Coordinates of C-alpha atoms and ligand atoms in Angstrom, one line a residue:
M24 CA 297.4 -37.2 205.0
D25 CA 300.1 -39.3 206.5
W26 CA 303.7 -38.6 206.0
T27 CA 306.4 -41.4 207.0
G28 CA 310.0 -40.7 207.0
P29 CA 313.0 -42.5 208.5
G30 CA 311.5 -42.6 211.8
Q31 CA 309.1 -45.0 213.6
Y32 CA 305.5 -43.8 212.8
P33 CA 303.2 -41.9 210.6
T34 CA 303.1 -38.1 211.0
R35 CA 299.7 -36.7 210.5
L36 CA 299.4 -33.3 208.8
L37 CA 296.4 -31.4 210.3
A38 CA 294.8 -28.4 209.1
A39 CA 294.6 -25.3 211.5
D40 CA 290.8 -25.6 211.6
A41 CA 288.6 -26.4 214.9
A42 CA 288.8 -30.2 214.1
G43 CA 292.6 -30.1 213.3
I44 CA 293.3 -28.1 216.6
A45 CA 291.2 -30.5 218.5
A46 CA 293.0 -33.5 217.3
A47 CA 296.1 -31.9 218.1
G48 CA 295.0 -31.1 221.6
A49 CA 294.2 -34.7 222.3
I50 CA 297.6 -35.8 220.8
L51 CA 299.2 -33.4 223.3
R52 CA 297.1 -34.4 226.4
A53 CA 298.1 -38.1 225.4
G54 CA 301.6 -37.3 225.8
G55 CA 302.5 -37.0 222.0
L56 CA 304.6 -34.6 220.0
V57 CA 302.8 -32.0 217.7
A58 CA 304.6 -29.1 215.7
F59 CA 302.5 -26.0 215.4
P60 CA 302.7 -22.6 214.1
T61 CA 303.9 -19.7 216.0
E62 CA 304.3 -16.1 214.8
T63 CA 308.1 -16.7 214.8
V64 CA 308.9 -20.4 213.7
Y65 CA 307.0 -23.5 214.2
G66 CA 307.6 -25.2 217.5
L67 CA 307.5 -28.8 218.4
G68 CA 305.2 -29.2 221.2
A69 CA 304.7 -31.4 224.1
D70 CA 303.0 -31.3 227.7
A71 CA 305.3 -29.3 229.6
L72 CA 304.4 -30.7 232.8
D73 CA 304.8 -34.3 231.6
A74 CA 308.5 -35.4 231.8
R75 CA 307.9 -38.5 229.6
A76 CA 306.4 -36.4 226.9
V77 CA 309.2 -33.8 227.2
A78 CA 311.9 -36.5 226.8
R79 CA 310.3 -37.6 223.4
I80 CA 311.1 -33.8 222.2
F81 CA 314.7 -34.2 222.9
A82 CA 314.7 -37.8 220.9
A83 CA 312.7 -36.5 218.0
K84 CA 315.0 -33.4 217.3
G85 CA 318.6 -35.1 218.3
R86 CA 318.7 -32.2 220.8
P87 CA 321.2 -32.4 223.7
A88 CA 319.3 -32.5 227.1
D89 CA 321.6 -29.6 228.5
D90 CA 319.5 -27.3 226.1
P91 CA 316.4 -26.2 227.8
L92 CA 312.9 -25.4 226.3
I93 CA 310.6 -22.5 226.2
V94 CA 307.3 -23.1 227.8
H95 CA 304.4 -21.8 225.9
L96 CA 301.2 -20.5 227.5
A97 CA 297.7 -19.4 226.2
A98 CA 297.6 -16.2 228.3
T99 CA 299.9 -14.1 230.5
G100 CA 297.3 -14.7 233.7
D101 CA 298.8 -18.4 233.5
L102 CA 302.3 -17.4 234.3
G103 CA 302.2 -18.0 237.9
L104 CA 301.7 -21.7 237.0
V105 CA 305.1 -22.3 235.9
A106 CA 307.1 -19.3 237.1
R107 CA 308.0 -16.9 239.7
P108 CA 308.0 -13.4 238.2
G109 CA 309.5 -10.4 239.4
D110 CA 308.6 -6.9 238.6
A111 CA 310.6 -6.5 235.6
A112 CA 309.1 -9.8 234.0
V113 CA 305.5 -8.5 234.8
R114 CA 306.1 -5.2 233.0
L115 CA 307.8 -7.0 230.0
A116 CA 305.0 -9.5 230.0
H117 CA 302.2 -6.8 229.7
A118 CA 304.1 -4.9 227.2
F119 CA 304.8 -7.6 224.7
W120 CA 302.6 -10.7 225.1
P121 CA 301.0 -12.0 223.2
G122 CA 304.2 -11.7 221.1
P123 CA 307.8 -13.1 220.3
L124 CA 309.5 -12.3 223.7
T125 CA 310.5 -14.9 226.1
L126 CA 311.3 -14.3 229.5
V127 CA 313.7 -16.4 231.8
M128 CA 312.3 -16.3 235.4
P129 CA 312.6 -18.5 238.4
K130 CA 310.6 -21.8 237.9
A131 CA 307.7 -23.1 239.5
P132 CA 308.3 -26.5 241.5
V133 CA 305.7 -28.2 238.9
V134 CA 307.7 -27.8 236.0
P135 CA 310.2 -30.9 235.3
G136 CA 313.8 -30.5 235.5
S137 CA 314.2 -31.7 232.0
V138 CA 312.4 -28.8 230.6
T139 CA 314.8 -26.4 232.2
A140 CA 317.8 -28.7 231.6
G141 CA 318.3 -28.8 235.6
L142 CA 318.3 -25.0 235.7
P143 CA 316.3 -23.1 238.3
T144 CA 315.0 -20.7 235.8
V145 CA 312.2 -21.4 233.2
A146 CA 311.7 -19.5 229.7
V147 CA 308.4 -18.6 229.1
R148 CA 306.3 -16.9 226.2
V149 CA 302.5 -16.2 225.2
P150 CA 302.7 -16.8 221.5
A151 CA 300.6 -14.0 219.2
H152 CA 299.8 -16.6 216.7
T153 CA 295.9 -17.5 217.3
V154 CA 296.5 -21.0 216.4
A155 CA 299.2 -21.4 218.8
R156 CA 297.0 -20.3 221.6
A157 CA 294.2 -22.2 220.5
L158 CA 296.1 -25.6 220.6
I159 CA 297.3 -24.7 224.3
V160 CA 293.9 -24.1 225.3
A161 CA 292.9 -27.5 223.6
A162 CA 295.8 -29.2 225.3
G163 CA 294.7 -27.9 228.5
T164 CA 298.2 -27.6 229.8
P165 CA 301.2 -25.5 229.1
I166 CA 303.5 -26.6 226.0
A167 CA 307.2 -27.0 226.0
A168 CA 308.1 -26.2 222.4
P169 CA 311.7 -25.7 220.7
S170 CA 311.9 -25.1 217.2
A171 CA 310.7 -27.8 215.1
N172 CA 313.9 -28.6 213.2
L173 CA 316.4 -31.4 213.5
F174 CA 319.2 -30.0 215.9
S175 CA 321.5 -27.6 214.4
R176 CA 319.3 -27.1 211.4
P177 CA 317.7 -23.9 210.2
S178 CA 314.3 -23.2 212.1
P179 CA 311.2 -24.0 210.1
T180 CA 309.0 -21.3 209.0
R181 CA 306.6 -23.7 207.0
A182 CA 304.7 -27.0 207.9
Q183 CA 306.8 -28.6 204.9
H184 CA 310.0 -27.4 206.6
V185 CA 309.0 -29.6 209.6
L186 CA 308.0 -32.6 207.7
D187 CA 311.4 -32.3 205.8
D188 CA 313.1 -32.7 209.2
L189 CA 310.8 -34.6 211.5
A190 CA 308.5 -36.7 209.4
G191 CA 308.1 -40.4 211.0
R192 CA 309.5 -38.9 214.1
I193 CA 306.6 -36.9 215.6
D194 CA 302.8 -37.6 215.8
A195 CA 301.5 -34.4 213.7
V196 CA 301.8 -31.2 212.2
V197 CA 299.2 -28.5 212.2
D198 CA 299.8 -26.7 209.0
G199 CA 299.1 -22.9 209.9
G200 CA 301.0 -21.4 206.3
P201 CA 304.3 -19.5 206.7
T202 CA 305.0 -17.5 209.8
A203 CA 305.2 -14.0 209.8
V204 CA 308.2 -13.0 211.8
G205 CA 310.5 -15.9 210.4
V206 CA 313.2 -15.4 213.2
E207 CA 312.9 -17.0 216.8
S208 CA 311.6 -14.9 219.9
T209 CA 314.0 -12.3 221.7
I210 CA 315.0 -14.0 225.0
V211 CA 315.6 -11.8 228.1
D212 CA 316.6 -13.0 231.3
V213 CA 314.9 -11.3 234.1
S214 CA 315.7 -13.8 236.8
G215 CA 318.7 -11.7 238.3
A216 CA 319.3 -8.2 239.4
E217 CA 320.1 -7.1 235.7
P218 CA 318.1 -7.9 233.1
R219 CA 320.2 -9.3 230.2
L220 CA 319.7 -10.1 226.5
L221 CA 320.1 -13.9 225.8
R222 CA 319.4 -14.0 222.3
P223 CA 318.2 -11.0 219.8
G224 CA 315.0 -12.3 218.3
G225 CA 311.5 -10.8 216.9
I226 CA 311.3 -8.0 219.4
A227 CA 313.9 -5.2 219.1
A228 CA 316.1 -5.3 222.2
E229 CA 315.6 -1.2 222.1
D230 CA 311.9 -1.4 222.4
V231 CA 312.5 -4.1 225.7
E232 CA 314.9 -1.3 227.1
R233 CA 312.6 1.3 226.6
V234 CA 309.9 -0.5 229.0
L235 CA 312.3 -1.5 231.3
G236 CA 314.0 2.1 231.4
R237 CA 317.5 0.6 231.3
P238 CA 320.0 -0.9 229.1
L239 CA 319.9 -4.8 228.9
G240 CA 323.1 -6.3 230.1
P241 CA 324.9 -9.0 227.9
A242 CA 324.6 -12.7 227.9
P243 CA 326.5 -14.1 231.3
T244 CA 329.7 -14.7 229.6
G245 CA 331.4 -14.5 226.2
T246 CA 331.1 -12.0 223.5
A247 CA 328.4 -9.3 222.7
T248 CA 326.0 -9.9 219.8
P249 CA 326.4 -10.6 216.8
G250 CA 328.3 -13.5 217.4
P251 CA 328.2 -16.7 219.4
L252 CA 326.0 -16.2 222.4
P253 CA 327.0 -18.5 225.7
A254 CA 323.4 -19.1 226.9
P255 CA 322.7 -22.8 227.2
G256 CA 321.9 -24.4 223.6
L257 CA 322.9 -21.4 221.8
L258 CA 325.8 -23.1 220.0
P259 CA 327.8 -21.3 217.0
T260 CA 326.6 -24.0 214.8
H261 CA 322.9 -23.3 215.1
Y262 CA 320.6 -22.8 212.0
A263 CA 323.3 -24.1 209.6
P264 CA 322.5 -25.3 206.2
R265 CA 324.0 -28.7 205.1
T266 CA 326.0 -26.8 202.2
P267 CA 328.6 -24.4 203.7
L268 CA 327.4 -20.8 203.9
V269 CA 330.0 -18.0 203.3
L270 CA 329.0 -14.8 204.9
V271 CA 330.6 -11.5 203.4
A272 CA 330.8 -9.1 206.3
G273 CA 333.0 -5.8 206.6
P274 CA 333.3 -3.0 204.1
D275 CA 331.9 -2.8 200.5
P276 CA 330.2 -6.3 201.3
A277 CA 328.3 -6.3 197.7
A278 CA 331.1 -5.8 195.8
R279 CA 333.2 -8.4 197.6
L280 CA 330.4 -10.9 197.4
A281 CA 330.3 -10.5 193.7
A282 CA 333.9 -11.0 193.4
E283 CA 333.5 -14.1 195.9
V284 CA 330.9 -15.5 193.6
R285 CA 332.8 -14.8 190.4
A286 CA 336.0 -16.7 191.9
A287 CA 333.8 -19.7 192.9
L288 CA 332.4 -20.0 189.7
A289 CA 335.8 -19.9 188.1
E290 CA 336.9 -22.6 190.2
G291 CA 334.0 -24.8 188.6
K292 CA 331.8 -24.7 191.9
R293 CA 328.1 -24.9 191.8
V294 CA 327.2 -21.7 193.8
G295 CA 324.2 -20.7 195.3
V296 CA 323.4 -16.9 196.5
L297 CA 321.1 -15.5 199.1
L298 CA 320.2 -12.5 196.9
L299 CA 319.1 -8.9 198.0
D300 CA 317.2 -6.5 195.9
E301 CA 320.1 -4.1 196.1
D302 CA 322.8 -6.6 194.6
E303 CA 320.8 -7.6 191.7
A304 CA 322.0 -5.4 189.0
R305 CA 325.6 -5.8 190.1
L306 CA 325.4 -9.9 190.3
S307 CA 323.0 -10.3 187.0
A308 CA 326.3 -9.4 184.9
T309 CA 327.7 -12.5 186.4
G310 CA 325.0 -15.3 186.1
G311 CA 325.5 -19.2 186.1
F312 CA 324.4 -19.6 190.1
A313 CA 321.2 -20.3 191.7
V314 CA 319.6 -17.5 193.7
T315 CA 317.1 -17.2 196.4
R316 CA 315.5 -13.8 197.2
V317 CA 315.3 -12.4 200.6
G318 CA 314.2 -8.8 200.0
T319 CA 316.2 -6.1 201.2
W320 CA 318.3 -5.8 204.4
S321 CA 316.9 -2.1 204.7
D322 CA 313.4 -4.0 205.5
P323 CA 314.7 -6.4 208.3
A324 CA 311.2 -7.2 209.2
G325 CA 310.4 -8.6 205.6
S326 CA 313.9 -10.2 205.0
A327 CA 313.7 -12.1 208.5
A328 CA 310.5 -13.5 207.6
R329 CA 312.0 -15.2 204.5
L330 CA 315.6 -15.9 205.7
F331 CA 315.2 -19.6 206.9
D332 CA 313.1 -20.4 204.0
A333 CA 315.5 -19.2 201.8
L334 CA 318.5 -21.1 203.4
R335 CA 316.6 -24.2 203.2
A336 CA 315.7 -23.7 199.4
L337 CA 319.1 -23.2 198.6
D338 CA 320.3 -26.1 200.7
Q339 CA 317.9 -28.5 198.8
L340 CA 319.8 -27.9 195.6
G341 CA 322.8 -29.8 196.4
L342 CA 325.4 -27.1 195.5
D343 CA 329.0 -26.7 196.6
V344 CA 328.8 -23.3 198.3
L345 CA 326.2 -20.9 199.5
Y346 CA 327.1 -17.0 199.8
A347 CA 325.3 -14.3 201.7
R348 CA 326.2 -10.8 202.9
D349 CA 326.0 -9.0 206.1
V350 CA 322.8 -6.9 207.1
A351 CA 323.7 -3.0 206.9
D352 CA 323.8 -2.5 210.6
P353 CA 324.1 -5.6 212.8
T354 CA 323.3 -3.6 215.9
V355 CA 320.0 -2.1 215.3
G356 CA 316.2 -3.2 215.7
L357 CA 315.5 -6.7 213.7
G358 CA 318.8 -6.3 212.0
R359 CA 320.2 -7.7 215.3
A360 CA 318.5 -10.8 215.1
L361 CA 319.2 -11.1 211.3
A362 CA 323.0 -10.7 211.7
D363 CA 322.8 -13.2 214.7
R364 CA 321.3 -15.9 212.6
L365 CA 323.6 -15.2 209.5
R366 CA 326.4 -16.0 211.7
R367 CA 325.1 -19.1 213.2
A368 CA 324.5 -20.4 209.8
A369 CA 327.7 -19.3 208.2
A370 CA 330.6 -21.9 208.0
R371 CA 333.0 -19.0 207.3
V372 CA 332.7 -15.1 207.9
L373 CA 334.8 -13.1 205.6
Ligands
TXA430 O1 310.3 -17.9 218.8 C1 310.8 -19.1 219.5 O2 311.4 -18.7 220.5 C2 310.4 -20.4 219.0 C3 309.1 -20.7 219.0 C4 308.8 -22.1 218.8 O3 308.4 -20.2 220.3 N1 311.1 -21.3 219.9 C5 312.7 -21.4 220.1 O4 313.0 -22.5 221.0 O5 313.3 -20.8 219.3 P1 314.3 -23.2 220.9 O6 314.4 -24.4 221.7 O7 314.9 -23.4 219.6 O8 315.4 -22.1 221.7 C6 315.2 -21.9 223.0 C7 316.5 -21.5 223.8 C8 317.5 -22.5 224.3 O9 318.1 -22.9 223.2 C9 318.3 -21.7 225.3 O10 319.0 -20.9 224.7 C10 317.0 -20.6 225.8 O11 316.0 -20.9 224.9 N2 316.5 -21.1 227.2 C11 315.3 -21.9 227.5 N3 315.4 -22.2 228.9 C12 316.2 -21.3 229.1 C13 316.7 -21.0 230.6 N4 315.9 -21.5 231.5 N5 317.8 -20.1 230.9 C14 318.4 -19.6 229.9 N6 318.0 -20.1 228.6 C15 317.1 -20.7 228.2
MG431 MG1 315.9 -23.8 218.1

C-alpha cells in the first residue's frame, strides 16, 4: 500500500519478509530513504557512503546538518570499514553487539563528512533486530540512520509513527511491528583517553562500566544526566509531544501529580496523564481526563518500551496539557534513559 502525505511522493509500506527486505535493499542501493525497525526505535536509513543519499535524510526529517548520524553495520567484523576502533571500542563491541550500544570512534576516510557533521569521529552500532541486519546485508553497504521521526518529535516505535511523521517524504517503511526496547541506544564516546557517556539508552551504563573496568566520564561539557546533554544534536527539546508535557519530579510525585491534575481540571483544561500502575488507585477518584498506560517505573524495561507510543497517543488527542511523573530512581539502569527522555519531552519540570 502507498501512503501519501504533505511531501512529494508516495511512501511504500513494505512487509518485513524476504520480498520486502529485498525491495528495501534495492531502494537503499539506488540512493533512496527507507525507514526500518531496530530493537530500539525505527531508523531512517540511507547508504552511509553516499553523501547525496545522506543529505536526503536531513531534508526529510528537517534535521539540522550539525547533528551527526549513527552508522549501522550488519556485523561487528565490518567495523574497520567505517572506523578506527581502539582497545575499549573492540572490548565493548564484542560485549554488546549486536545490541543497543553506539560507539563513537575515529572515523575512516570513506565516511562522508555529512554523516559525522564534519567531526573526525563516527558513531557506529550493530543492531540486534534481525530485520535491520538483513536489510543492511541486502543493501550491501553500511546504513546511516537517525531515528525516523520529524526533528524534535518523539522517536517512532511503530511503523505507523513513521508514517504519521514522514509519509510522502521518504521512499518506504519496512513494518517490523513494535520495537522491543523503545528508547534509543546508549552512546559511549571511546575516541579519547577517557570513555564518556554521551546518551543513556537501552544498555545500562553500569553494564558498560563493568566491561571497561572503570567509570564512564560525563559528556564533554555541561550537566550530568539526567538533564540536557551537550553532545551534538542532543538538544533539550528532543522527543517533545506538541501538547505541553509537565513532568512532576522531586518528593512525593504521585500525590503532587494528582493535585496538579485536579487543579488543571478545575481550570477547565483538557488533561492527559501518562499513567503508572502504582498511581491508578489514587487518580481513579478524580476522573475526567485521558490516560495512556505505561506500566510501572519499577519495571523500567517494560515502561521504556511503551513511553514514546504513550506520548504520541496522548498527543493525538489534541488536549491542553499532559502530565507524567518522574521515575523512582533516575540514576540507575534503564531508569536513567527514561528520566532523560521524560526531561527532554517536558515543557516544564515541577
Ligand atoms: O537507537 C538508536 O540509536 C537509533 C536507532 C535508529 O539506531 N538511532 C538514533 O539516532 O537514535 P539519532 O540520530 O536520533 O541520534 C544519534 C545521536 C546524535 O544526535 C548525536 O548526538 C550522536 O548520536 N552522535 C552521532 N555521531 C556522533 C559523533 N561523531 N560524536 C558524538 N555524538 C554523535
Ligand atoms: Mg533521534
